[in-house]
Short mmCIF file of C-alpha atoms in Angstrom, two decimals:
data_model
loop_
_atom_site.label_atom_id
_atom_site.label_comp_id
_atom_site.label_asym_id
_atom_site.label_seq_id
_atom_site.Cartn_x
_atom_site.Cartn_y
_atom_site.Cartn_z
CA MET V 1 3.06 -33.72 -31.31
CA PHE V 2 1.10 -34.95 -28.31
CA ARG V 3 3.88 -33.86 -25.93
CA TYR V 4 3.81 -30.24 -27.18
CA THR V 5 0.02 -30.15 -27.09
CA LEU V 6 0.05 -31.30 -23.47
CA ILE V 7 2.61 -28.64 -22.50
CA GLY V 8 0.50 -25.97 -24.15
CA LEU V 9 -2.56 -27.19 -22.26
CA LEU V 10 -0.72 -27.02 -18.95
CA ILE V 11 0.35 -23.45 -19.67
CA ILE V 12 -3.25 -22.47 -20.41
CA ILE V 13 -4.48 -24.10 -17.20
CA PHE V 14 -1.79 -22.35 -15.15
CA SER V 15 -2.57 -18.94 -16.66
CA SER V 16 -6.29 -19.37 -16.06
CA SER V 17 -5.60 -20.31 -12.44
CA ALA V 18 -3.55 -17.14 -11.88
CA LEU V 19 -6.25 -14.98 -13.42
CA SER V 20 -8.93 -16.55 -11.23
CA GLN V 21 -7.25 -15.65 -7.93
CA ARG V 22 -9.60 -14.00 -5.47
CA LYS V 23 -6.97 -12.46 -3.21
CA TRP V 24 -3.69 -10.68 -3.78
CA LYS V 25 -0.51 -12.70 -3.52
CA ASP V 26 2.94 -11.13 -3.37
CA GLN V 27 4.05 -13.25 -6.33
CA PHE V 28 1.92 -10.92 -8.48
CA TYR V 29 4.54 -8.19 -7.93
CA GLU V 30 6.76 -10.32 -10.17
CA GLU V 31 4.05 -10.87 -12.78
CA LEU V 32 2.43 -7.45 -13.17
CA THR V 33 4.18 -4.53 -14.81
CA ASN V 34 3.76 -0.78 -14.59
CA GLU V 35 2.26 -0.92 -18.09
CA ASN V 36 -0.43 -3.58 -17.56
CA PHE V 37 -1.48 -3.32 -13.91
CA ARG V 38 -4.65 -1.34 -14.71
CA ASP V 39 -5.95 -4.35 -16.63
CA PHE V 40 -5.56 -6.63 -13.60
CA LYS V 41 -9.06 -7.79 -12.64
CA LEU V 42 -8.54 -7.78 -8.89
CA PHE V 43 -7.73 -4.06 -8.89
CA LYS V 44 -11.13 -3.44 -10.50
CA LYS V 45 -12.89 -5.44 -7.81
CA GLU V 46 -15.66 -3.74 -5.81
CA LEU V 47 -14.26 -2.15 -2.66
CA ASN V 48 -16.39 -3.46 0.19
CA PRO V 49 -15.30 -2.00 3.58
CA GLU V 50 -16.80 -5.00 5.36
CA LYS V 51 -14.62 -7.46 3.46
CA LEU V 52 -11.30 -5.92 2.53
CA ASP V 53 -8.21 -7.43 0.96
CA TYR V 54 -5.63 -5.12 2.51
CA LYS V 55 -2.76 -6.64 0.55
CA LEU V 56 -4.65 -5.79 -2.62
CA ILE V 57 -5.22 -2.19 -1.50
CA ASN V 58 -1.53 -1.79 -0.69
CA ALA V 59 -0.53 -3.24 -4.05
CA ALA V 60 -2.87 -0.88 -5.91
CA VAL V 61 -1.33 2.10 -4.11
CA PHE V 62 2.14 0.78 -4.91
CA TYR V 63 1.47 0.52 -8.65
CA VAL V 64 -0.27 3.89 -8.91
CA SER V 65 2.69 5.42 -7.02
CA ASN V 66 5.06 4.03 -9.62
CA GLU V 67 2.80 5.20 -12.42
CA ALA V 68 2.99 8.74 -11.04
CA ARG V 69 6.78 8.56 -10.79
CA ILE V 70 7.14 7.30 -14.36
CA GLU V 71 4.83 10.01 -15.70
CA TYR V 72 7.05 12.55 -13.94
CA GLY V 73 10.10 11.15 -15.69
CA LEU V 74 11.48 9.18 -12.75
CA SER V 75 12.37 5.52 -12.44
CA ALA V 76 10.00 3.02 -10.87
CA VAL V 77 10.83 1.65 -7.43
CA GLU V 78 10.79 -1.96 -6.24
CA PHE V 79 8.27 -3.45 -3.84
CA GLN V 80 9.80 -4.20 -0.44
CA PRO V 81 7.75 -6.27 2.07
CA ASN V 82 9.34 -4.87 5.24
CA LEU V 83 8.41 -1.37 4.12
CA GLU V 84 4.82 -2.56 3.66
CA ILE V 85 4.83 -3.93 7.22
CA MET V 86 6.16 -0.60 8.48
CA ALA V 87 3.56 1.43 6.59
CA TRP V 88 0.68 -0.88 7.50
CA ASN V 89 1.40 -0.73 11.23
CA HIS V 90 1.74 3.05 11.25
CA SER V 91 -1.64 3.41 9.55
CA ILE V 92 -3.23 1.10 12.12
CA LYS V 93 -1.64 2.96 15.03
CA MET V 94 -2.79 6.35 13.68
CA ALA V 95 -6.32 5.01 13.29
CA LYS V 96 -6.70 3.21 16.60
CA ASN V 97 -4.73 5.69 18.73
CA ASP V 98 -6.41 8.75 17.20
CA PHE V 99 -3.47 10.74 15.88
CA PHE V 100 -2.25 11.88 12.47
CA ASP V 101 1.49 12.48 12.31
CA HIS V 102 4.82 11.06 11.21
CA TYR V 103 5.67 10.81 14.90
CA ASN V 104 3.73 8.51 17.21
CA PRO V 105 2.95 10.38 20.45
CA LYS V 106 1.39 7.29 22.07
CA ASP V 107 4.26 4.79 21.88
CA LYS V 108 7.90 5.62 22.65
CA LYS V 109 9.13 2.43 20.96
CA ARG V 110 7.73 3.52 17.60
CA LYS V 111 7.92 7.28 17.93
CA ASN V 112 9.82 8.04 14.72
CA PRO V 113 10.12 6.40 11.28
CA GLU V 114 13.55 4.92 12.05
CA GLN V 115 12.22 3.10 15.12
CA ARG V 116 9.20 1.82 13.21
CA ALA V 117 11.44 0.64 10.39
CA LYS V 118 13.57 -1.41 12.76
CA LEU V 119 10.45 -2.98 14.32
CA ALA V 120 9.52 -4.01 10.77
CA GLY V 121 12.89 -5.73 10.32
CA ILE V 122 14.70 -3.00 8.39
CA LYS V 123 18.35 -2.89 9.48
CA ASN V 124 19.44 0.16 7.46
CA PRO V 125 16.50 2.57 7.42
CA SER V 126 16.68 5.64 5.21
CA ILE V 127 13.01 6.45 5.08
CA GLY V 128 10.83 8.88 3.15
CA GLU V 129 7.25 8.85 4.37
CA ASN V 130 3.87 10.15 3.25
CA ILE V 131 0.64 9.84 5.24
CA SER V 132 -2.95 10.50 4.25
CA ALA V 133 -6.44 10.39 5.75
CA SER V 134 -9.66 10.43 3.78
CA GLY V 135 -13.08 10.18 5.42
CA GLY V 136 -16.74 10.52 4.60
CA ARG V 137 -16.67 9.14 1.08
CA SER V 138 -16.95 5.81 -0.70
CA PHE V 139 -14.80 4.31 -3.45
CA GLY V 140 -16.06 1.92 -6.08
CA THR V 141 -12.92 -0.11 -6.68
CA TYR V 142 -9.46 -0.70 -5.26
CA LEU V 143 -7.93 1.32 -8.07
CA GLU V 144 -10.31 4.22 -7.44
CA LEU V 145 -9.13 4.43 -3.84
CA ALA V 146 -5.47 4.20 -4.89
CA ASP V 147 -5.91 6.94 -7.50
CA HIS V 148 -7.54 9.19 -4.89
CA LEU V 149 -4.69 8.72 -2.42
CA ILE V 150 -1.94 9.36 -4.97
CA ASP V 151 -3.74 12.40 -6.40
CA GLY V 152 -3.92 13.83 -2.90
CA TRP V 153 -0.18 13.41 -2.38
CA ILE V 154 0.59 14.90 -5.79
CA ASP V 155 -1.55 17.95 -5.01
CA SER V 156 0.38 18.61 -1.78
CA PRO V 157 3.89 20.07 -2.35
CA PRO V 158 5.66 18.36 0.60
CA HIS V 159 4.06 15.00 -0.15
CA ARG V 160 4.78 15.36 -3.87
CA LYS V 161 8.44 15.94 -3.01
CA THR V 162 8.56 12.60 -1.18
CA LEU V 163 6.67 10.76 -3.92
CA TYR V 164 9.05 12.13 -6.54
CA ALA V 165 12.24 11.61 -4.56
CA LYS V 166 15.05 10.81 -7.02
CA GLY V 167 16.86 8.76 -4.40
CA ALA V 168 13.95 6.39 -3.76
CA VAL V 169 14.73 2.76 -4.60
CA GLN V 170 12.04 0.72 -2.82
CA LEU V 171 8.49 1.21 -1.58
CA GLY V 172 5.89 -0.34 0.68
CA CYS V 173 2.38 1.00 1.25
CA GLY V 174 -0.12 0.38 4.02
CA VAL V 175 -3.79 1.42 4.08
CA TYR V 176 -6.21 0.77 6.93
CA PHE V 177 -9.96 1.37 7.06
CA TYR V 178 -11.19 2.68 10.43
CA ASP V 179 -14.91 2.62 11.02
CA GLY V 180 -15.17 4.74 14.14
CA LEU V 181 -14.92 8.24 15.57
CA TRP V 182 -11.52 9.63 14.62
CA GLN V 183 -9.95 13.06 15.14
CA LYS V 184 -13.27 14.31 16.59
CA SER V 185 -14.89 14.12 13.15
CA LYS V 186 -18.40 13.39 14.38
CA GLU V 187 -20.05 14.38 11.12
CA VAL V 188 -18.00 11.90 9.11
CA HIS V 189 -18.58 9.23 11.76
CA ARG V 190 -22.34 9.71 11.53
CA GLN V 191 -22.19 9.20 7.78
CA GLY V 192 -20.99 5.69 8.42
CA ARG V 193 -18.37 5.73 5.68
CA GLY V 194 -15.31 5.55 7.91
CA PHE V 195 -11.75 6.75 7.36
CA TRP V 196 -9.07 5.51 5.00
CA ILE V 197 -5.72 5.98 6.76
CA ALA V 198 -2.71 5.51 4.48
CA THR V 199 1.08 5.45 4.81
CA GLN V 200 3.64 5.31 2.03
CA ASN V 201 7.22 4.37 3.01
CA PHE V 202 10.15 4.73 0.63
CA GLN V 203 13.64 3.42 1.22
CA LEU V 204 16.11 6.00 -0.09
CA PHE V 205 19.54 5.54 -1.72
CA THR V 206 20.31 1.91 -0.75
CA LYS V 207 18.11 -1.18 -0.75
CA VAL V 208 16.71 -2.52 2.49
CA LYS V 209 18.78 -4.99 4.47
CA SER V 210 16.00 -7.02 6.00
CA GLY V 211 15.86 -9.11 9.14
CA SER V 212 13.07 -10.60 11.21
CA SER V 213 10.12 -8.30 11.83
CA LYS V 214 8.59 -7.83 15.26
CA ASP V 215 5.49 -6.33 13.68
CA LYS V 216 3.00 -8.33 11.65
CA GLY V 217 1.95 -7.41 8.14
CA PRO V 218 -1.52 -7.48 6.58
CA ASN V 219 -3.08 -10.87 5.88
#
């Protein structure tokens, strides 16, 4: 009797520890489901641009992306860390190098999605990509930002086509907050609310064969 009571106590302690996490960990991709992610406390956390958990933002966008696919009658896709690295770095480059495009005009080594995928350690890239930029507004929680980004892609026919790609099997998302003058938007810059630059990278048809990444992912 004592042995079973002790095991039960350990399970309770472990569960409480997981729930009390203050930052996103990739192990949560194995624990959360597409049915319960909206109840996850970290996603409801206040979104403070001065202290961001970028992994948490990316995860929120990932789950809301899957939610949209399921509501459309499609299958959910798997999280893939190399795709997150790829998306994250493209968002940073767009922000800091002042461009908004699927093609990077400032760096020949990462000009197109296939090159960026290989820098992220993807050996067999077959990439579908969405990008987004939202400036001059605030978001209360991580989920609120994710919902806004996905709604924007759904409302745009070419982006919706990528989001709802039947051949998509894996996904990684990368969002970066840029607090500076971007794309000559002086009015938004003066508001002091910055720009949310987002990239969504799908692997199509076959799962990623991953190797070592030359690019770093979010902390």
